[in-house]
Amino acid sequence: MTIKLMQGNEAIAQGAIAAGCRFYAGYPITPSTEVAEVMSRELPKVGGKFIQMEDEIASMAAIIGGRVGGLKSMTATSGPGFSLMQENLGYAAMAEIPCVIVNVQRLGPSTGQPTAASQGDVMQARWGTHGDHPIIALSPISVAQSFDLTVKAFNLSEKYRTPVILLTDEIIGHMREPIELPDFNSVEKFEQVVTESPETYKPYSNNGDVPPMAAFGRGYRYHITGLFHDEVGFPTQRLDEVEPWLERVNGKFERNADDILLYETDYQPGARTAVLSYGASARTARHAVKQMRARGEKVNLFTALTIWPFPETAVEALADSVERIIVPEMNLGQLALEVERMAGRRKVVRVNRANGEMVTPDMIIAAAEA
Amino acid sequence: MDKRIEVRLAGEGGQGMILAGIILAEAAAIYDGKQATQTQSYGPEARGGASRSEVVISDGEIDHPEVLAPDVVVALSQEAYKKFARTVKPGGLLIVDDERVEVAPDVAAVRVPVVRLSRETTGRAITANTIALGILVGLTGMVSRQAIEKAVAARAPKGTEEMNRKALEAGFAAAEQVKSAVT
């Protein structure tokens, strides 16, 4: 293994290939373009397919098709493209099609500022498509973690048959850091195994959390739709078929929370202040916390890697341990809403910057001193 | 806390300052075994105007990845100087191309005719970024000479290795001159 200096976006593409991604469809957009660039160069070398689509609606549709056809699939985009993907993202959630959507967040709304950093799509990642639906969103804080969480995103998407959003940002996506790429053969990959015969196979069986998905073209015939469907995939309005589906699909993450909720904690006994952050802002949070600790203050640090589903229990426990939680983020206060929901009577202090620049350590320290 | 060194490299778009930042970060991370982050400005100002590349080097983990108050600023154009000269932290180092930058009387700067030196050394202005790296590392020792030599060689396009080696050496020689002039 050798150390390389690499951009976060390049590490995402490498992680995807390591995880077994063999189909990429996308429409280049700053600041995500390097993902497509590396995929277009590297995918053919491993027998994969890269296709540049006419827009992001088609890109999202194509990766759903790619996975239904049996290949692990990914697309990458940023704000405007992520907005266009929402309709088909809901389809993937409804039809339980595993796929990975990379959103390298830039300043919005609308076309905003293509090269400016942001964490403004946190709520869109959760609720951008209509209707109650399960979704997983992971947010890396370094180049090395961009690789690791991309692998994780593929494995979770396969294991739970769900779209997974890699919610990164312009800072982590574009910055270069050293990374030691592992041997891709040694990277853990989750593969779905269908044991049922085509005659008895039920693609949407409500017996268990996740029925394995049979790829098209291998003798399994079934129906896929965005309508509510029965266990073999045909549209239904029968409550005795709709309700078990709702319960299974919307409850599967909660029943497997330990496997899905990733976060890092660094607590000090006696701390009355905590800093909770994610993505690029988590780097600033660490910087500020180290400075405060160097001055003798006790501070708890919580880094959320899984943003959705929100790690409720862990944040509730954090809130119980301190008097206030400072939440720095590059938006006008989005994940802070979730922290507030879990904080009870503890104070939540928002530190926000939504002008395309990073939050600075001084802003966090000033909030702690206020 | 671990010692953290912050560098801001700025010049005209096309002078290779972004690449210089990448090479410096590679010298630190790949050949010196340190931690490094490299970031850069994109957008309209990256074309033709002042383009900027930033590097943070540390023996330990680098948290906030961007430059907060640079220990060293290199400015190879007047615009880059205007924009970034006064961002260097007190007691820090400002390196300018003194044939391209007019330095205000109250600003302390190390002045080297970087682009002219590049032309004299390799016959080309395009190696100015490599010269600047030689001056920067020669004056500060923020990465080892061996590391920057390897990093420059690894990034030099095929056929330009010798040219870039000479440019780097000229940068180090210029740094020695600056040091002996001061002492």
Coordinates of C-alpha atoms in Angstrom, one line a residue, chain A residues 315-316 319-320 325 338-348:
Chain A
V315 CA -27.7 12.4 20.9
E316 CA -30.3 12.2 23.7
A319 CA -27.8 16.0 25.8
D320 CA -28.3 14.3 29.2
I325 CA -24.8 21.6 22.7
E338 CA -32.9 17.4 15.0
V339 CA -30.5 18.1 17.9
E340 CA -33.1 20.5 19.4
R341 CA -35.7 17.7 19.0
M342 CA -33.6 15.4 21.1
A343 CA -32.1 17.9 23.6
G344 CA -35.1 18.3 25.9
R345 CA -34.5 21.3 28.1
R346 CA -30.8 21.6 27.2
K347 CA -29.8 24.6 25.3
V348 CA -28.8 24.2 21.6

